Short mmCIF file of C-alpha atoms in Angstrom, two decimals:
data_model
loop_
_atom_site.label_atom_id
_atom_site.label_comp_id
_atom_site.label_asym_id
_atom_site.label_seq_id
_atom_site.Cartn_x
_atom_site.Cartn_y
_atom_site.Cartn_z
CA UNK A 1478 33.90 99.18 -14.35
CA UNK A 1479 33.93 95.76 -15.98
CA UNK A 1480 35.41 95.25 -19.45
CA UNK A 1481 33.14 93.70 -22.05
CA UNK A 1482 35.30 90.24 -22.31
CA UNK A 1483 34.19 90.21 -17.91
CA UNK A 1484 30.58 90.68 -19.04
CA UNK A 1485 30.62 88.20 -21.13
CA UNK A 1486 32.66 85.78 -19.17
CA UNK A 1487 29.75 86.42 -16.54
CA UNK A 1488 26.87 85.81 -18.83
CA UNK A 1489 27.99 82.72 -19.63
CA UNK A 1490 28.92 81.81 -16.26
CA UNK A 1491 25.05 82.50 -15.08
CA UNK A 1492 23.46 80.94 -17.86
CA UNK A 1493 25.71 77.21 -17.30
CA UNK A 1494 24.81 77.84 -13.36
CA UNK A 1495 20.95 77.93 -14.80
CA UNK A 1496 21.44 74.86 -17.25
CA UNK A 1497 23.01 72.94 -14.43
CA UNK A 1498 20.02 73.68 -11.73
CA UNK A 1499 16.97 72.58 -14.45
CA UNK A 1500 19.17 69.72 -15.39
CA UNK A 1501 19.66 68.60 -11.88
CA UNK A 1502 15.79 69.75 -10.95
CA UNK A 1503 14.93 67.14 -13.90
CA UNK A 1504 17.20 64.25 -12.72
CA UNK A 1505 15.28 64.66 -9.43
CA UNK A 1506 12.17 64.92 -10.12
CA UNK A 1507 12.58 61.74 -12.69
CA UNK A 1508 13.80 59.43 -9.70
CA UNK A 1509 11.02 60.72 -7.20
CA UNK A 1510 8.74 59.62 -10.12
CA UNK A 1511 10.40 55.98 -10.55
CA UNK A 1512 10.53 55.54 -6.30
CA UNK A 1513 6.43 56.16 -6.26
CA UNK A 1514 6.45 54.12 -9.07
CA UNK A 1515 8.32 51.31 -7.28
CA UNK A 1516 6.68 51.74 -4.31
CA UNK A 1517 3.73 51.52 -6.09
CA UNK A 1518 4.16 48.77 -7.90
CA UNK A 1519 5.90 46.67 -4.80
CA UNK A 1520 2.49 47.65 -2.56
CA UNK A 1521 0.32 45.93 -5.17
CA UNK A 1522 2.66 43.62 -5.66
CA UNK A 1523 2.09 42.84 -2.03
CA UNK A 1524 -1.38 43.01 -1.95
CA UNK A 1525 -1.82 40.53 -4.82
CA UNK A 1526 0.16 38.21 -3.00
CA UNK A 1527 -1.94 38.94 0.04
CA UNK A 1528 -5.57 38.07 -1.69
CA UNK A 1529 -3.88 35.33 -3.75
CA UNK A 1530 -2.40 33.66 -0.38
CA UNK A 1531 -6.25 34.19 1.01
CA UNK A 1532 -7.83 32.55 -1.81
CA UNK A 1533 -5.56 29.45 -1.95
CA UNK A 1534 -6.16 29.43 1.96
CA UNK A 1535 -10.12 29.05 1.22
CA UNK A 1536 -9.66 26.66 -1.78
CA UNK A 1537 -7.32 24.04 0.07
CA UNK A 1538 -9.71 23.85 2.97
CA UNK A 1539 -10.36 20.05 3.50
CA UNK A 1540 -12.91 17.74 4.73
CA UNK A 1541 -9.87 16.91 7.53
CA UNK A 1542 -10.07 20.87 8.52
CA UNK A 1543 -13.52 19.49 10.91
CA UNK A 1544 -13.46 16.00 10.44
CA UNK A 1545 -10.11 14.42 11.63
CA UNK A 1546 -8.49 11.98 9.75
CA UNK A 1547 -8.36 7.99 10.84
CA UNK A 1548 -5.16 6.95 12.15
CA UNK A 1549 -4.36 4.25 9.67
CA UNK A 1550 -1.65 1.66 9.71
CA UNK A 1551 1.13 1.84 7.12
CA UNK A 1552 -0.30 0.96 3.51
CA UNK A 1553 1.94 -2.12 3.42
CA UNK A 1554 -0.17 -3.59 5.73
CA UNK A 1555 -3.72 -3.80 4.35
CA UNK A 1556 -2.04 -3.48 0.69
CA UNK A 1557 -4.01 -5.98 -2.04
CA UNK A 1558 -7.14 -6.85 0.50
CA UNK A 1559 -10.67 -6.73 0.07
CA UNK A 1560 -11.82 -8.83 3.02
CA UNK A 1561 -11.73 -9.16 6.77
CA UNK A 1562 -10.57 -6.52 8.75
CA UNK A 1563 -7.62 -5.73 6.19
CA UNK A 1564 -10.35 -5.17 3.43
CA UNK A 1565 -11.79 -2.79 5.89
CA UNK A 1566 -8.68 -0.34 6.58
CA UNK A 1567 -7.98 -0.49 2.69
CA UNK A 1568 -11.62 1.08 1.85
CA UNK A 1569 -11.15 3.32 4.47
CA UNK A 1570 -7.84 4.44 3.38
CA UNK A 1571 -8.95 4.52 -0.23
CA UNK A 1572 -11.94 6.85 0.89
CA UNK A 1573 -9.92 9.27 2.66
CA UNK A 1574 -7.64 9.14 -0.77
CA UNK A 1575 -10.57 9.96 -2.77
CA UNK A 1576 -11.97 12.74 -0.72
CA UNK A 1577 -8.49 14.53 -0.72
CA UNK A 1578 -8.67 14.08 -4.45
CA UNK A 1579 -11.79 15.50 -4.78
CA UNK A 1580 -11.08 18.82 -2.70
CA UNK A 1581 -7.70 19.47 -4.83
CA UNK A 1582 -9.50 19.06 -7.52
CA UNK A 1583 -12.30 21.87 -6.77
CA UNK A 1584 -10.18 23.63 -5.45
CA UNK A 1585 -7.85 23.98 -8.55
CA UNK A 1586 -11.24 24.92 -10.40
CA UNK A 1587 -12.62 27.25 -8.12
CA UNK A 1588 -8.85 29.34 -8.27
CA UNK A 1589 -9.12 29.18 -12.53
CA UNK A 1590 -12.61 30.82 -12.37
CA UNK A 1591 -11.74 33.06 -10.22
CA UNK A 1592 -8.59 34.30 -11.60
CA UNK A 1593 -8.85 33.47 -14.98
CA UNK A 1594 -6.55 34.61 -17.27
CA UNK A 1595 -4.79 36.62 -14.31
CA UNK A 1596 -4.33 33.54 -12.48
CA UNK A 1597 -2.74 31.42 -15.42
CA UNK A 1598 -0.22 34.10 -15.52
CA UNK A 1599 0.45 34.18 -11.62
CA UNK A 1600 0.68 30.41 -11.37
CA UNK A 1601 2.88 30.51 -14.71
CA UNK A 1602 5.79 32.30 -12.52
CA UNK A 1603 5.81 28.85 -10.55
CA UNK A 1604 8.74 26.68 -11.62
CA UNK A 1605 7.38 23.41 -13.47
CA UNK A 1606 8.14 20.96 -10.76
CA UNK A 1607 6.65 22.72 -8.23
CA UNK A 1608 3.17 21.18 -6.97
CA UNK A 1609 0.19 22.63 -5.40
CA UNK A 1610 1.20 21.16 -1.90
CA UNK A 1611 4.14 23.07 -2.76
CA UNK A 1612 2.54 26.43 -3.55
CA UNK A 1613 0.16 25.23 -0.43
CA UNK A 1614 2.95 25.24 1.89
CA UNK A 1615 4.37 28.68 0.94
CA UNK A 1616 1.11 30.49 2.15
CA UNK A 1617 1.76 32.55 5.23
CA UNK A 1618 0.99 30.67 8.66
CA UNK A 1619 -0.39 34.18 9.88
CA UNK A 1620 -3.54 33.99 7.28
CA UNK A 1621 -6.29 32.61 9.36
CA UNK A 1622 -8.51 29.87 7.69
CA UNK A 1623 -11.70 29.99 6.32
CA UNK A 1624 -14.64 29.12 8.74
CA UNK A 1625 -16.06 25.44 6.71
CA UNK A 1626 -19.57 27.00 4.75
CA UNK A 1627 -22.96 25.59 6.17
CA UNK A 1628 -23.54 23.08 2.39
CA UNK A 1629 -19.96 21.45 3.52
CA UNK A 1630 -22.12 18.17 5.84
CA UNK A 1631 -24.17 18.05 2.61
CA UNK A 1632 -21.45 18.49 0.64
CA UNK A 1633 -19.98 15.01 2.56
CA UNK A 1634 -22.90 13.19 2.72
CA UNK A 1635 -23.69 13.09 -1.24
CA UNK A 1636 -19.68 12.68 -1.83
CA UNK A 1637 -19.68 9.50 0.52
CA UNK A 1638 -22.77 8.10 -1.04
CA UNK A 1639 -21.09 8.52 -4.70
CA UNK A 1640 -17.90 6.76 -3.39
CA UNK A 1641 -19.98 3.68 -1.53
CA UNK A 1642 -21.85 3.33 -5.01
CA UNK A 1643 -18.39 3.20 -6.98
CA UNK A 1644 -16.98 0.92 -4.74
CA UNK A 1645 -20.14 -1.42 -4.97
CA UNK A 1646 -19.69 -1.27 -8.59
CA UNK A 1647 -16.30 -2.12 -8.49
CA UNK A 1648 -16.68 -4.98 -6.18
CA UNK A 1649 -19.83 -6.44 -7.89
CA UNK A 1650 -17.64 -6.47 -10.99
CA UNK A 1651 -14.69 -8.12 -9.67
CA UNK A 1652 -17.13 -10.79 -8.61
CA UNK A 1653 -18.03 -11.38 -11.81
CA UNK A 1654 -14.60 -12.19 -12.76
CA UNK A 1655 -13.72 -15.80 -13.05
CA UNK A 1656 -11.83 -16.73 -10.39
CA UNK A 1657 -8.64 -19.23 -11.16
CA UNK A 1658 -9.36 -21.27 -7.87
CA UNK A 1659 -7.19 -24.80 -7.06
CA UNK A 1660 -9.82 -26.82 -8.39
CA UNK A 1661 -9.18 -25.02 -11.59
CA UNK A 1662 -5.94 -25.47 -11.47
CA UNK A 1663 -4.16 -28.43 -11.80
CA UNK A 1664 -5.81 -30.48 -8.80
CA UNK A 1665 -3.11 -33.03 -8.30
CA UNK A 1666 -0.23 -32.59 -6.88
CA UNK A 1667 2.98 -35.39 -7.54
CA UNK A 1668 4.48 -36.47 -5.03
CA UNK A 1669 6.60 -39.79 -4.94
CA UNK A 1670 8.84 -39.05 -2.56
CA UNK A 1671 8.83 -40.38 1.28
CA UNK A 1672 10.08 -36.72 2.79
CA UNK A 1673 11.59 -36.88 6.31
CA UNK A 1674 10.37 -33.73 8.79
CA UNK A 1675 10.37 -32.39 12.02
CA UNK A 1676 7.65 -31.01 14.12
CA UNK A 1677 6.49 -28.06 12.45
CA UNK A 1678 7.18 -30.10 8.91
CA UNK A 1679 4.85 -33.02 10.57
CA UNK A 1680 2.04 -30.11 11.48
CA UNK A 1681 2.39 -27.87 7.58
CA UNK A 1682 2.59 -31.97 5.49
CA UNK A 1683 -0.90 -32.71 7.33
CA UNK A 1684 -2.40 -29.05 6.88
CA UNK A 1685 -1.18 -27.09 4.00
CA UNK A 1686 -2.31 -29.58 1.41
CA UNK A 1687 -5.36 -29.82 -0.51
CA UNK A 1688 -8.43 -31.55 1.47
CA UNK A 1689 -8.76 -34.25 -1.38
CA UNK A 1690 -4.62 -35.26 -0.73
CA UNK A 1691 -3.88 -38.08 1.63
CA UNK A 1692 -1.22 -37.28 3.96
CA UNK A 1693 0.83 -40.85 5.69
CA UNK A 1694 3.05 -40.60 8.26
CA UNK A 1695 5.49 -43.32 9.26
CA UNK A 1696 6.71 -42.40 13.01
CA UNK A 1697 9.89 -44.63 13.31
CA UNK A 1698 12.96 -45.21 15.17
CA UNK A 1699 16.32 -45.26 13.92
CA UNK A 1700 17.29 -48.16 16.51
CA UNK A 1701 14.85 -50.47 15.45
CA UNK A 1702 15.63 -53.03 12.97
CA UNK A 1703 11.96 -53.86 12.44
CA UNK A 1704 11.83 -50.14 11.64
CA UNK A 1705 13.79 -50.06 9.02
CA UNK A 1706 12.68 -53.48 7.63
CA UNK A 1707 9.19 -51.73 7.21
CA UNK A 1708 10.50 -48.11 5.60
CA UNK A 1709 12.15 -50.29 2.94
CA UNK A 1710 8.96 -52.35 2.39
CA UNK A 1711 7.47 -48.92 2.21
CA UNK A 1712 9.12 -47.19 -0.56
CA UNK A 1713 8.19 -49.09 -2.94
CA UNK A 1714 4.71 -48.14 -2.47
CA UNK A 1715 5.56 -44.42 -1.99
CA UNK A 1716 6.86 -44.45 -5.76
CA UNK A 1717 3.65 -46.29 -6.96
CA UNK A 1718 1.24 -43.73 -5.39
CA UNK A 1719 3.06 -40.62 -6.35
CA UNK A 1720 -1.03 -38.21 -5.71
CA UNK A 1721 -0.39 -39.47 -1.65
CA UNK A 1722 2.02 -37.39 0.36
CA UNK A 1723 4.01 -39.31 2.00
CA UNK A 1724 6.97 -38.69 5.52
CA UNK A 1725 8.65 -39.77 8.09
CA UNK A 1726 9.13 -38.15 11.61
CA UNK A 1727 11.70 -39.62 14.32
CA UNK A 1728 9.72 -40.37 17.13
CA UNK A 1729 11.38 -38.14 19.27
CA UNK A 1730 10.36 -34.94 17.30
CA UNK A 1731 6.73 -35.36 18.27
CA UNK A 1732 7.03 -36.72 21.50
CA UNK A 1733 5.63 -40.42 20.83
CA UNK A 1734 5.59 -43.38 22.55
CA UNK A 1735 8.79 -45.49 22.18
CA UNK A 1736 6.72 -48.43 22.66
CA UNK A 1737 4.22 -48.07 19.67
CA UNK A 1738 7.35 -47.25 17.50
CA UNK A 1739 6.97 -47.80 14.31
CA UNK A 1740 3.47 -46.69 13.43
CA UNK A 1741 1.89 -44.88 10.47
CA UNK A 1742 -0.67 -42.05 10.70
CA UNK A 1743 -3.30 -40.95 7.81
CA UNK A 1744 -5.06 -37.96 7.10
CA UNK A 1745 -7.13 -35.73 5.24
CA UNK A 1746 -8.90 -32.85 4.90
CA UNK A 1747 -6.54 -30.92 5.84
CA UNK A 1748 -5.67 -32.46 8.78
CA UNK A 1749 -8.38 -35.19 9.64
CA UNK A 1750 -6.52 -38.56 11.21
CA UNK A 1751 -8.67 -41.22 9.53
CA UNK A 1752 -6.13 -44.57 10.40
CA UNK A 1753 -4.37 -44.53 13.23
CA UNK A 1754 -1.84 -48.07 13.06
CA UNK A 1755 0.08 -47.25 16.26
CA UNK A 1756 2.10 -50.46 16.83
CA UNK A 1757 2.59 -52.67 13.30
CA UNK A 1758 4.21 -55.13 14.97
CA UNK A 1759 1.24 -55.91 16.63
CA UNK A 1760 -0.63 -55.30 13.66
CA UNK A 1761 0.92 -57.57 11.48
CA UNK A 1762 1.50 -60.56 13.70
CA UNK A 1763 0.65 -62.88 11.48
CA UNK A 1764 3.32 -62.06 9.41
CA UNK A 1765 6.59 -64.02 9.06
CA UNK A 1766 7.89 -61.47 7.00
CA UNK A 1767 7.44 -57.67 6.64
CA UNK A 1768 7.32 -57.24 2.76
CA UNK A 1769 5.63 -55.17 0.21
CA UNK A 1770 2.65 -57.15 0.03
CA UNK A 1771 1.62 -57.77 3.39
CA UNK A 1772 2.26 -53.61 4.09
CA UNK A 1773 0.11 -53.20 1.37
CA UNK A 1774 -2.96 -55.49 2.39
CA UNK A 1775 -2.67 -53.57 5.59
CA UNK A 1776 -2.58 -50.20 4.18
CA UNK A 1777 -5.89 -51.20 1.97
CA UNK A 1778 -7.84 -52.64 4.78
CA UNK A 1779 -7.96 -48.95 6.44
CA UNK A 1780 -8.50 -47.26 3.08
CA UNK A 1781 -5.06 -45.61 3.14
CA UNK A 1782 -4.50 -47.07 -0.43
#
């Protein structure tokens, strides 16, 4: 027979045992409760991110997703033009610019009406320098794209003919701009120097000039006396009509004949030969002399001076 301090003992014994199995009935139950609630919370978690990746799928659909893009050069190459077949690749690549433009741009406003509030939130857990081509790339390659709506031709049609209007507009007004040509500028160039050049110097004196400048060439030969004589009778002149461009060329560099050595050559318009004095020996026979003067009466006869 058990004493009275046993049946106590016992009682006590039974009623911690009790304490023990509600407490630990309790703890379980509470982290059953927090596991749905996780798993609750991840599986709309997941389907949030699931219609949100769908949506953004839908509202970055492009014009490009049934019309393919041109294959344009680099923009380094048409940069700055507006004419010829430059001009043309830079309104084409502007156009495909402003189309791109214009989807992002409903798209972003299509995804705040139809999130909302909800959506500022969602797009607030994006870091700041992320960009939507960012957030674009992250959507899951296994979400299928959205088939292009029946309105989307229409949809093309009045965006090109808003772009061909704004681009008339902005080339109309650019014509209206006064344009700082050379005749605007200062129209005479100084010269007053007799250069000496090789081929491709003889071909850029004649043509990259003005048409109203007057371009002489002396041809000579550096082992003819009568040559020189008539380059130092020619200087003088050079200094005294500093708007006419004047150089020399060896013979050799242009391939002319030894025999008609030394000549002079005048142009204009841009490369126009209006007196041709091949041979000024024979031109000049008259003279005792080759000076300044006599040069110059010849020079004046053909309207070179």
């Amino acid at each position: 027979m058990a004493t009275a301090a046993q049946q106590e003992f016992n009682h006590l014994l039974a009623a911690n045992t009790c304490c023990n199995r509600d407490s630990q009935r309790r703890h379980d139950g509470k982290d059953k409760d927090d596991d749905n609630l996780s798993s609750d919370n991840d599986s709309d978690d997941q389907e949030a991110a699931y219609h949100s990746a769908q949506i953004d799928a839908a509202m970055r659909g492009t014009p490009s997703d049934s019309t393919p893009e041109l294959k344009l050069p680099p923009s380094s190459f048409d940069n700055g033009r507006a004419t010829g077949v430059k001009g043309v690749i830079a309104d084409a690549r502007a156009f495909q610019t402003a189309r791109r433009s214009r989807w992002k741009d409903r798209a972003r406003s299509a995804r705040q009406s139809i999130f909302g509030l909800g959506g500022a939130l969602n797009n607030g857990s994006r870091s700041e320098s992320e960009t939507d081509d960012d957030a674009c790339s992250s959507v899951s390659p296994h979400v299928a794209p959205t088939q292009i709506s029946p309105n989307q031709d229409s949809d093309e049609e009045a965006f090109m003919h808003q772009w061909r209007e704004a681009r008339r507009r902005e080339l109309e007004s650019e014509d209206s701009r006064p344009v700082r040509s050379r005749r605007t500028s200062p129209s005479v160039r100084i010269y007053g120097f007799l250069d000496e050049v090789d081929a491709l110097g003889y071909l850029d004196a004649i043509e990259k000039v003005t048409r109203e400048t007057k371009v002489v060439v002396f041809v000579y030969d550096d082992a003819c006396d009568v040559s020189a004589t008539l380059e130092s009778a020619l200087l003088p002149l050079v200094r005294h009509h500093p708007t006419i461009h004047f150089v020399k060329v060896h013979f050799d560099e242009i391939e002319f004949d030894p025999a008609a050595v030394p000549s002079i050559l005048a142009y204009q318009n841009q490369g126009d030969l209006f007196a041709n004095l091949t041979g000024l020996i024979e031109l000049m026979p008259d003279e005792a002399h080759y000076t300044q003067d006599s040069l110059s009466r010849l020079l004046r006869k053909h309207n070179v001076l």
